[in-house]
Short mmCIF file of C-alpha atoms in Angstrom, two decimals:
data_model
loop_
_atom_site.label_atom_id
_atom_site.label_comp_id
_atom_site.label_asym_id
_atom_site.label_seq_id
_atom_site.Cartn_x
_atom_site.Cartn_y
_atom_site.Cartn_z
CA MET A 25 33.28 -28.30 52.69
CA PRO A 26 30.56 -27.31 50.20
CA PHE A 27 29.24 -24.53 52.46
CA THR A 28 30.56 -21.00 52.72
CA GLN A 29 31.51 -19.18 55.92
CA ASN A 30 28.27 -17.21 55.55
CA ASP A 31 26.25 -20.45 55.40
CA LEU A 32 27.87 -21.69 58.59
CA ILE A 33 27.59 -18.43 60.54
CA TYR A 34 23.93 -17.74 59.68
CA GLY A 35 22.85 -21.31 59.03
CA LEU A 36 24.50 -23.05 61.97
CA GLY A 37 25.90 -20.48 64.42
CA VAL A 38 22.88 -18.20 64.64
CA PRO A 39 20.34 -21.05 65.11
CA LEU A 40 22.64 -22.58 67.74
CA VAL A 41 22.68 -19.38 69.79
CA ALA A 42 18.95 -18.85 69.12
CA GLY A 43 18.04 -22.39 70.30
CA LEU A 44 20.12 -21.96 73.42
CA LEU A 45 18.78 -18.52 74.34
CA LEU A 46 15.16 -19.29 73.43
CA LEU A 47 14.98 -22.42 75.57
CA MET A 48 16.78 -20.84 78.53
CA ASN A 49 14.84 -17.58 78.46
CA LEU A 50 11.41 -19.06 77.79
CA ARG A 51 11.83 -21.51 80.68
CA TRP A 52 12.94 -18.64 82.88
CA MET A 53 10.36 -16.06 81.81
CA LEU A 54 7.19 -18.11 81.32
CA PRO A 55 5.18 -19.60 84.20
CA GLN A 56 6.33 -23.15 84.96
CA SER A 57 3.26 -24.91 83.52
CA ILE A 58 3.38 -22.97 80.25
CA GLY A 59 7.16 -22.81 79.89
CA ARG A 60 7.43 -26.59 80.33
CA ARG A 61 5.20 -27.19 77.31
CA TYR A 62 6.05 -24.29 75.03
CA ALA A 63 9.75 -23.61 75.56
CA PRO A 64 11.27 -26.73 73.90
CA ALA A 65 8.99 -26.71 70.83
CA VAL A 66 9.30 -22.95 70.34
CA ALA A 67 13.09 -23.05 70.89
CA PHE A 68 13.56 -25.73 68.22
CA THR A 69 11.26 -24.28 65.60
CA GLY A 70 12.25 -20.68 66.41
CA ALA A 71 15.95 -21.48 65.98
CA PHE A 72 15.19 -23.25 62.71
CA GLN A 73 13.14 -20.29 61.44
CA ILE A 74 15.95 -17.86 62.28
CA GLY A 75 18.47 -19.94 60.31
CA TYR A 76 16.05 -20.50 57.41
CA TRP A 77 15.08 -16.85 56.99
CA SER A 78 18.59 -15.48 57.69
CA LEU A 79 19.88 -17.43 54.72
CA LYS A 80 16.80 -16.54 52.63
CA LEU A 81 16.25 -20.19 51.80
CA GLY A 82 12.63 -19.67 50.77
CA THR A 83 9.95 -17.05 50.28
CA LEU A 84 7.22 -16.08 52.72
CA ILE A 85 4.58 -17.04 50.16
CA PRO A 86 5.80 -20.51 49.19
CA GLU A 87 6.69 -21.14 45.56
CA GLY A 88 7.31 -24.84 45.93
CA HIS A 89 6.13 -27.68 48.14
CA TRP A 90 9.23 -27.69 50.36
CA GLN A 91 8.90 -23.98 51.10
CA TRP A 92 5.92 -24.82 53.31
CA LEU A 93 8.30 -26.41 55.83
CA PRO A 94 8.84 -23.32 58.06
CA HIS A 95 5.09 -22.59 58.06
CA CYS A 96 4.28 -26.19 58.98
CA LEU A 97 6.92 -26.22 61.70
CA ALA A 98 5.42 -23.08 63.25
CA VAL A 99 2.06 -24.88 63.45
CA ALA A 100 3.77 -28.04 64.70
CA ALA A 101 5.33 -26.10 67.59
CA ILE A 102 1.92 -24.92 68.76
CA VAL A 103 0.33 -28.36 68.31
CA GLY A 104 3.25 -29.97 70.10
CA ALA A 105 2.97 -27.58 73.04
CA ILE A 106 -0.81 -28.03 73.31
CA SER A 107 -0.46 -31.82 73.11
CA ALA A 108 1.94 -31.77 76.06
CA SER A 109 -0.89 -30.72 78.37
CA SER A 110 -1.37 -33.34 81.07
CA ASP A 111 -5.17 -33.08 80.63
CA LEU A 112 -5.09 -34.75 77.22
CA THR A 113 -5.69 -38.45 76.75
CA LEU A 114 -3.86 -40.63 74.25
CA LEU A 115 -6.90 -40.43 71.94
CA ASP A 116 -6.93 -36.62 72.19
CA ARG A 117 -3.26 -36.46 71.25
CA PHE A 118 -3.68 -38.97 68.44
CA LEU A 119 -6.53 -36.94 66.90
CA LEU A 120 -4.63 -33.68 67.32
CA TYR A 121 -1.52 -35.07 65.62
CA ALA A 122 -3.54 -36.80 62.88
CA ILE A 123 -5.52 -33.68 61.93
CA ALA A 124 -2.41 -31.45 61.98
CA ALA A 125 -0.28 -33.96 60.03
CA ALA A 126 -2.99 -34.51 57.42
CA GLY A 127 -3.33 -30.75 56.90
CA MET A 128 0.43 -30.31 56.58
CA SER A 129 0.76 -33.21 54.17
CA PHE A 130 -1.48 -31.42 51.65
CA LEU A 131 0.99 -28.53 51.64
CA LEU A 132 4.23 -30.48 51.84
CA ILE A 133 3.65 -33.38 49.47
CA PRO A 134 4.30 -32.26 45.88
CA THR A 135 1.52 -32.27 43.29
CA TRP A 136 3.68 -33.69 40.49
CA GLU A 137 2.00 -36.28 38.30
CA GLU A 138 5.05 -38.53 38.28
CA LEU A 139 5.24 -38.68 42.09
CA ALA A 140 5.72 -42.26 43.22
CA PRO A 141 3.80 -43.50 45.11
CA PRO A 142 0.90 -41.33 43.91
CA ARG A 143 0.05 -38.26 45.99
CA PRO A 144 -3.00 -39.70 47.85
CA GLN A 145 -0.90 -42.68 49.01
CA TYR A 146 2.03 -40.42 49.83
CA ILE A 147 -0.23 -38.22 51.96
CA MET A 148 -1.47 -41.23 53.93
CA ILE A 149 2.01 -42.75 54.37
CA TRP A 150 3.61 -39.45 55.39
CA SER A 151 0.83 -38.43 57.79
CA GLY A 152 0.69 -41.91 59.32
CA THR A 153 4.46 -41.94 59.80
CA VAL A 154 4.45 -38.53 61.50
CA VAL A 155 1.68 -39.55 63.89
CA ALA A 156 3.27 -42.94 64.67
CA LEU A 157 6.70 -41.42 65.20
CA THR A 158 5.30 -38.71 67.48
CA LEU A 159 3.46 -41.24 69.62
CA LEU A 160 6.57 -43.44 69.82
CA LEU A 161 8.78 -40.48 70.76
CA HIS A 162 6.42 -39.47 73.56
CA PRO A 163 7.64 -42.09 76.10
CA LEU A 164 11.23 -41.00 75.42
CA VAL A 165 10.39 -37.35 76.10
CA LYS A 166 8.60 -38.34 79.31
CA ASN A 167 11.18 -40.84 80.58
CA LEU A 168 14.49 -39.43 79.41
CA PRO A 169 15.00 -35.96 80.86
CA GLY A 170 18.61 -34.95 80.37
CA VAL A 171 21.18 -34.46 77.67
CA ILE A 172 20.81 -37.85 75.97
CA LEU A 173 17.53 -37.08 74.18
CA PRO A 174 18.47 -33.63 72.75
CA TRP A 175 21.86 -35.09 71.81
CA THR A 176 20.06 -37.89 69.95
CA PHE A 177 17.85 -35.38 68.14
CA PHE A 178 20.96 -33.40 67.24
CA ALA A 179 22.80 -36.50 65.94
CA THR A 180 19.72 -37.49 63.91
CA SER A 181 19.37 -34.01 62.42
CA MET A 182 23.08 -34.04 61.53
CA THR A 183 22.58 -37.35 59.72
CA ALA A 184 19.62 -35.82 57.89
CA ALA A 185 21.72 -32.80 56.89
CA VAL A 186 24.52 -35.01 55.56
CA ILE A 187 22.10 -37.14 53.49
CA LEU A 188 20.30 -34.06 52.17
CA THR A 189 23.60 -32.54 51.07
CA HIS A 190 24.81 -35.82 49.60
CA SER A 191 21.52 -36.09 47.67
CA GLY A 192 22.71 -33.24 45.49
CA SER A 193 21.03 -30.15 46.93
CA LEU A 194 23.08 -27.78 49.05
CA LEU A 195 19.93 -25.75 49.63
CA PHE A 196 18.34 -28.68 51.44
CA GLY A 197 21.67 -29.27 53.18
CA GLN A 198 21.42 -25.73 54.55
CA ILE A 199 17.88 -26.42 55.77
CA GLY A 200 19.27 -29.48 57.57
CA ILE A 201 22.08 -27.44 59.09
CA ALA A 202 19.65 -24.81 60.43
CA ALA A 203 17.73 -27.48 62.36
CA MET A 204 20.98 -29.09 63.47
CA GLY A 205 22.21 -25.75 64.85
CA GLY A 206 19.02 -25.24 66.83
CA LEU A 207 19.17 -28.73 68.32
CA LEU A 208 22.84 -28.30 69.22
CA GLY A 209 21.89 -25.15 71.11
CA ILE A 210 19.13 -27.06 72.94
CA THR A 211 21.59 -29.88 73.74
CA LEU A 212 24.10 -27.42 75.18
CA VAL A 213 21.56 -25.60 77.32
CA SER A 214 20.15 -28.87 78.62
CA ALA A 215 23.69 -29.81 79.68
CA ILE A 216 24.17 -26.48 81.46
CA ASP A 217 20.74 -25.73 82.92
CA ARG A 218 18.86 -28.38 84.90
CA ASN A 219 15.56 -26.51 84.29
CA CYS A 220 15.92 -27.12 80.57
CA ARG A 221 16.25 -30.90 80.64
CA SER A 222 12.64 -31.73 79.99
CA LEU A 223 11.64 -31.48 76.33
CA ASP A 224 7.86 -31.82 76.65
CA GLY A 225 6.02 -30.96 73.46
CA ILE A 226 9.04 -31.25 71.16
CA GLU A 227 8.15 -34.68 69.77
CA PHE A 228 5.60 -33.46 67.22
CA PRO A 229 7.77 -30.70 65.65
CA ILE A 230 10.73 -33.11 65.62
CA ALA A 231 8.66 -35.79 63.85
CA VAL A 232 7.26 -33.25 61.37
CA TYR A 233 10.73 -31.89 60.69
CA LEU A 234 12.47 -35.25 60.20
CA CYS A 235 9.70 -36.78 58.09
CA SER A 236 9.43 -33.61 55.99
CA VAL A 237 13.08 -33.10 55.18
CA MET A 238 13.65 -36.74 54.37
CA MET A 239 10.60 -36.75 52.06
CA ILE A 240 11.70 -33.45 50.46
CA GLY A 241 15.25 -34.73 50.00
CA HIS A 242 14.06 -37.98 48.47
CA VAL A 243 11.50 -36.63 45.98
CA ASN A 244 13.84 -33.90 44.73
CA SER A 245 16.97 -36.01 44.46
CA PHE A 246 18.59 -37.24 41.26
CA SER A 247 21.18 -39.24 43.18
CA ASN A 248 21.32 -43.02 43.52
CA ILE A 249 20.54 -42.92 47.25
CA PRO A 250 17.73 -45.43 47.84
CA VAL A 251 14.51 -44.53 49.64
CA SER A 252 15.52 -46.76 52.57
CA ALA A 253 18.31 -44.34 53.58
CA TYR A 254 15.80 -41.50 53.81
CA ALA A 255 13.16 -43.62 55.53
CA ILE A 256 15.46 -44.87 58.31
CA VAL A 257 16.65 -41.46 59.57
CA PRO A 258 13.46 -40.23 61.34
CA PHE A 259 13.38 -43.44 63.37
CA ALA A 260 16.93 -43.11 64.73
CA PRO A 261 15.82 -41.56 68.07
CA LEU A 262 13.65 -44.64 68.65
CA GLY A 263 16.88 -46.56 69.22
CA LEU A 264 16.67 -45.13 72.73
CA THR A 265 13.46 -47.09 73.27
CA LEU A 266 15.52 -50.26 73.57
CA SER A 267 17.27 -48.79 76.59
CA LEU A 268 13.94 -48.03 78.28
CA PHE A 269 11.91 -51.10 77.37
CA GLY A 270 13.27 -54.45 76.33
CA PRO A 271 16.45 -56.39 77.00
CA LEU A 272 18.70 -53.34 77.47
CA ALA A 273 16.43 -51.82 80.13
CA THR A 274 18.36 -53.70 82.83
CA LEU A 275 21.58 -51.81 82.07
CA LYS A 276 22.80 -49.35 84.69
CA GLY A 277 25.33 -46.55 85.01
CA ARG A 278 28.01 -46.17 82.36
CA SER A 279 26.77 -49.18 80.35
CA LEU A 280 23.34 -47.58 80.09
CA VAL A 281 24.79 -44.24 78.94
CA ILE A 282 26.99 -45.95 76.33
CA ALA A 283 24.01 -47.99 75.10
CA GLN A 284 21.84 -44.86 74.91
CA LEU A 285 24.53 -43.01 72.97
CA LEU A 286 25.23 -45.88 70.61
CA LEU A 287 21.76 -47.22 69.76
CA PRO A 288 20.53 -44.17 67.79
CA LEU A 289 23.99 -43.72 66.29
CA ILE A 290 23.88 -47.26 64.90
CA ILE A 291 20.64 -46.41 63.10
CA CYS A 292 22.12 -43.12 61.84
CA ALA A 293 25.26 -44.95 60.69
CA THR A 294 23.12 -47.52 58.87
CA ALA A 295 21.31 -44.77 56.96
CA LEU A 296 24.61 -43.05 56.12
CA GLY A 297 26.16 -46.37 55.10
CA ILE A 298 23.32 -47.08 52.67
CA ALA A 299 23.49 -43.54 51.26
CA PHE A 300 27.25 -43.60 50.67
CA TRP A 301 27.25 -47.21 49.44
CA PHE A 302 24.80 -46.41 46.64
CA GLU A 303 26.10 -42.88 46.00
CA PRO A 304 29.85 -42.90 46.72
CA LEU A 305 31.76 -39.67 47.05
CA SER A 306 32.85 -38.79 43.51
CA SER A 307 36.47 -38.37 42.63
CA GLY A 308 35.77 -34.71 41.85
CA GLY A 309 34.57 -34.23 45.41
CA GLU A 310 32.58 -31.14 46.24
CA GLU A 311 34.03 -29.30 43.23
CA ALA A 312 31.90 -31.54 41.01
CA LEU A 313 28.80 -29.95 42.56
CA TYR A 314 29.37 -26.66 40.70
CA MET B 15 11.86 -47.40 -27.44
CA LEU B 16 10.90 -43.76 -27.83
CA PHE B 17 8.27 -44.29 -25.16
CA TRP B 18 10.89 -45.55 -22.67
CA GLN B 19 13.25 -42.62 -23.44
CA GLU B 20 10.42 -40.13 -22.91
CA SER B 21 9.43 -41.89 -19.72
CA ARG B 22 13.02 -41.66 -18.40
CA ILE B 23 13.17 -37.94 -19.26
CA CYS B 24 9.84 -37.34 -17.51
CA LEU B 25 10.96 -39.35 -14.49
CA GLY B 26 14.19 -37.32 -14.37
CA CYS B 27 12.19 -34.09 -14.55
CA LEU B 28 9.91 -35.31 -11.78
CA ILE B 29 12.87 -36.16 -9.52
CA LEU B 30 14.42 -32.73 -10.21
CA LEU B 31 11.11 -31.05 -9.51
CA LEU B 32 10.65 -32.95 -6.26
CA ALA B 33 14.23 -32.22 -5.25
CA SER B 34 13.82 -28.51 -5.90
CA ALA B 35 10.50 -28.53 -4.09
CA GLY B 36 12.24 -30.26 -1.19
CA SER B 37 14.96 -27.63 -0.97
CA LEU B 38 12.31 -24.92 -1.26
CA GLN B 39 10.44 -26.53 1.59
CA ALA B 40 13.59 -26.40 3.70
CA ALA B 41 14.00 -22.70 3.03
CA GLU B 42 10.34 -21.78 3.38
CA GLY B 43 7.61 -22.46 5.86
CA ALA B 44 7.99 -24.20 9.19
CA VAL B 45 11.13 -26.11 10.09
CA GLN B 46 10.62 -28.56 12.91
CA LEU B 47 13.39 -28.37 15.49
CA SER B 48 14.49 -31.53 17.28
CA PRO B 49 17.67 -32.86 18.90
CA ALA B 50 18.58 -34.24 15.45
CA ASN B 51 19.02 -30.75 13.96
CA THR B 52 19.26 -28.46 16.98
CA LYS B 53 21.71 -28.11 19.86
CA VAL B 54 21.26 -25.91 22.92
CA GLN B 55 24.42 -25.75 24.99
CA PHE B 56 25.34 -23.78 28.09
CA VAL B 57 28.54 -22.70 29.79
CA GLY B 58 28.60 -21.82 33.48
CA SER B 59 31.56 -20.16 35.15
CA HIS B 60 32.66 -20.07 38.76
CA VAL B 61 33.21 -16.83 40.62
CA VAL B 62 37.00 -16.84 40.36
CA PRO B 63 39.53 -14.06 39.70
CA GLN B 64 40.88 -15.78 36.59
CA LYS B 65 38.72 -15.17 33.51
CA PRO B 66 37.82 -17.18 31.55
CA ASP B 67 37.30 -19.68 34.35
CA PRO B 68 39.68 -22.61 33.70
CA ASN B 69 37.08 -24.97 35.21
CA GLU B 70 34.00 -23.62 33.46
CA ARG B 71 31.24 -26.18 33.07
CA HIS B 72 29.84 -27.12 29.68
CA GLY B 73 26.53 -28.82 29.18
CA GLU B 74 23.65 -29.28 26.79
CA PHE B 75 19.98 -30.20 26.71
CA LYS B 76 19.35 -33.53 25.02
CA LYS B 77 15.59 -33.20 24.61
CA LEU B 78 13.95 -30.24 22.92
CA ASN B 79 11.47 -29.39 20.22
CA GLY B 80 10.32 -26.30 18.42
CA THR B 81 9.62 -24.57 15.17
CA ALA B 82 11.41 -21.98 13.09
CA VAL B 83 9.25 -20.28 10.47
CA LEU B 84 10.87 -18.90 7.33
CA THR B 85 9.17 -16.48 4.97
CA ASP B 86 10.82 -15.34 1.74
CA GLY B 87 14.08 -16.83 2.94
CA LYS B 88 13.99 -14.79 6.14
CA LEU B 89 13.56 -15.97 9.69
CA ASN B 90 10.05 -15.04 10.72
CA SER B 91 9.58 -16.70 14.10
CA LEU B 92 11.35 -19.05 16.47
CA GLU B 93 9.91 -21.23 19.20
CA LEU B 94 11.83 -23.68 21.33
CA THR B 95 10.83 -25.86 24.26
CA ILE B 96 13.57 -27.51 26.28
CA GLU B 97 13.07 -30.41 28.67
CA THR B 98 15.25 -29.25 31.52
CA SER B 99 15.63 -32.75 32.97
CA SER B 100 17.59 -33.70 29.84
CA LEU B 101 20.53 -31.50 30.80
CA ALA B 102 23.86 -33.26 30.59
CA SER B 103 27.28 -31.94 31.54
CA GLY B 104 29.21 -35.19 31.52
CA ILE B 105 29.60 -35.01 35.32
CA ASP B 106 26.89 -37.04 37.06
CA LYS B 107 27.19 -35.22 40.37
CA LEU B 108 26.95 -31.84 38.65
CA ASP B 109 23.93 -32.98 36.62
CA ALA B 110 22.16 -34.05 39.83
CA HIS B 111 22.92 -30.70 41.45
CA LEU B 112 21.84 -28.67 38.40
CA LYS B 113 18.55 -30.60 38.23
CA SER B 114 17.85 -30.00 41.94
CA PRO B 115 15.87 -27.03 43.32
CA ASP B 116 19.20 -25.21 43.76
CA PHE B 117 19.23 -24.53 40.02
CA PHE B 118 16.77 -25.81 37.38
CA ASN B 119 14.33 -27.46 39.83
CA VAL B 120 13.34 -29.81 37.03
CA ARG B 121 10.67 -31.71 38.95
CA GLN B 122 8.70 -28.53 39.53
CA TYR B 123 9.64 -26.77 36.30
CA PRO B 124 10.24 -29.51 33.70
CA ARG B 125 10.34 -27.14 30.71
CA ALA B 126 12.02 -23.92 29.65
CA THR B 127 10.58 -22.16 26.62
CA PHE B 128 11.46 -19.39 24.22
CA ARG B 129 8.95 -17.70 21.91
CA SER B 130 10.06 -14.93 19.62
CA THR B 131 7.98 -11.77 19.50
CA LYS B 132 10.06 -9.74 17.03
CA ILE B 133 12.79 -10.59 14.53
CA GLU B 134 14.62 -7.72 12.89
CA THR B 135 17.01 -8.36 10.02
CA THR B 136 20.12 -6.32 10.74
CA GLU B 137 22.04 -7.30 7.61
CA PRO B 138 21.80 -10.17 5.13
CA GLY B 139 22.04 -13.41 7.09
CA LYS B 140 21.91 -11.69 10.47
CA ALA B 141 19.00 -10.78 12.70
CA LYS B 142 18.17 -9.60 16.16
CA VAL B 143 15.69 -11.95 17.81
CA THR B 144 13.54 -10.68 20.69
CA GLY B 145 11.20 -12.93 22.60
CA ASN B 146 9.94 -14.23 25.90
CA PHE B 147 12.09 -16.73 27.73
CA THR B 148 10.44 -18.77 30.47
CA LEU B 149 12.73 -20.38 33.01
CA LEU B 150 11.55 -21.63 36.39
CA LYS B 151 8.51 -19.50 37.24
CA GLU B 152 9.67 -16.34 35.47
CA THR B 153 9.00 -15.18 31.92
CA LYS B 154 11.25 -12.33 30.81
CA PRO B 155 11.98 -10.72 27.46
CA ILE B 156 15.44 -11.40 26.06
CA SER B 157 17.17 -10.35 22.85
CA PHE B 158 20.07 -11.93 21.02
CA ASP B 159 21.79 -11.78 17.66
CA VAL B 160 21.62 -14.72 15.28
CA SER B 161 23.47 -15.60 12.09
CA TYR B 162 21.54 -17.73 9.69
CA SER B 163 21.28 -18.96 6.14
CA THR B 164 18.32 -20.49 4.34
CA SER B 165 19.87 -21.19 0.95
CA ASP B 166 19.89 -24.95 1.28
CA SER B 167 18.26 -25.67 4.59
CA LEU B 168 18.02 -23.56 7.71
CA LYS B 169 21.34 -23.06 9.46
CA LEU B 170 21.34 -20.78 12.47
CA THR B 171 23.76 -20.00 15.28
CA ALA B 172 23.37 -17.70 18.26
CA LYS B 173 25.55 -17.13 21.31
CA PHE B 174 24.33 -14.95 24.15
CA THR B 175 24.25 -14.71 27.93
CA VAL B 176 21.32 -14.96 30.29
CA ASP B 177 21.36 -13.63 33.85
CA ARG B 178 20.00 -16.62 35.77
CA SER B 179 19.21 -14.51 38.84
CA LYS B 180 16.54 -12.61 36.85
CA PHE B 181 14.65 -15.90 36.56
CA GLY B 182 14.85 -16.67 40.26
CA MET B 183 17.81 -19.02 39.92
CA ASN B 184 19.67 -17.41 42.80
CA TYR B 185 21.44 -20.26 44.50
CA GLY B 186 25.22 -19.96 44.96
CA ILE B 187 25.55 -16.45 43.52
CA ASP B 188 28.82 -16.14 45.45
CA LYS B 189 30.14 -19.35 43.85
CA VAL B 190 28.67 -19.51 40.36
CA GLU B 191 28.44 -16.51 38.03
CA LYS B 192 24.96 -15.12 37.38
CA ASP B 193 25.57 -14.90 33.64
CA VAL B 194 25.26 -18.21 31.82
CA GLU B 195 26.40 -18.42 28.20
CA LEU B 196 23.92 -20.11 25.88
CA THR B 197 24.63 -21.34 22.37
CA VAL B 198 21.86 -22.34 19.99
CA ALA B 199 22.84 -24.11 16.80
CA ILE B 200 20.29 -25.24 14.21
CA GLY B 201 21.32 -27.33 11.19
CA GLY B 202 24.89 -27.55 10.02
#
């Protein structure tokens, strides 16, 4: 285990408790119409922020491109909650996501000359991916109230944390763990409290988070992990789409649950398989990291 | 016949003159520093009770350039620019981690530089070098002792420690010692 007890307590344990308490309390305290939209997005990003700042992973005034992540996630939580309003059309949501993602991309995409593809292309690809992923996650958020969706987000964030750590940066691994802790808290509370099973508004911050950390991990890595491993991870939750639309939509009962659990995990396992195939665990293990 | 003998003597004198000028050049003026004549190595230690750390990590920077200026056989100034991405420890996984934002953050900060501001001769062949060291986003003054000779060509060695946390390299303070030992060797 490359992480210390301190990393796990403040990086995983505290965000877990924060995610759980934030979602439960915000749903309980806020009026129904507001709590439905704000609680999930604020619980996820709030739990992440608590883990990030507890471990002092960055500075309030960012000194590097990746240090904009907590700031961007704070904005993403608000945009996500606003976009969950039932008054908005698909076009409204698309424009909202596109403007927010484009703005964030200018902060998150590094300005290095040797960036490949070049920064303007990177900005377009990253922003387009965030918007597309958010729109594709929306039907899942609307049609899958329950534990399956937060569990899928948790499993995806765990995959992201493993790949970030395996890429050679424990700092980015800690960032991944903070988000993972928050999503585990949300998964637990959604299993306990029926009022917390709808995750309206969470799709945009989830898409921003996953696309950001995978981009950050990739551009800063000196490992042999190919770009495909990073690119696959954000799309893992979309495995659930096959259980809603398509040939697996006819499944019922236990078969449906197994399919819903397995489909995203297959995508996560594929990403992990690629990462570990091209960058095997060294014989020195974690000791070789220091 | 006499002409050829005189020509040989003159040619010999010319070669001697050029050779002496060459050695003078090495001991005076600017000496270009490159990986061919300069090594910058580092030693990092883990936070462990046993000192010295039995698993301390050794590495070096393969790409660098700079200038040492000699005046009257004395070291007058020293400038060195290191390409941080050229670090090599012999352990691929460690190299990748050291290059990452956890430590050298080489994509954002591809160079580390040292520029002397004052060189005081403490005794013949020894000097105290003071200058500004830029690592990551921080530039801080550092001082270190050097031993050098300029009789033939410049030969210089220096061994000193740098507190990485003063330069914002704070990751893993509870696992890796803050003080990193640096060795600079020019010539020889």
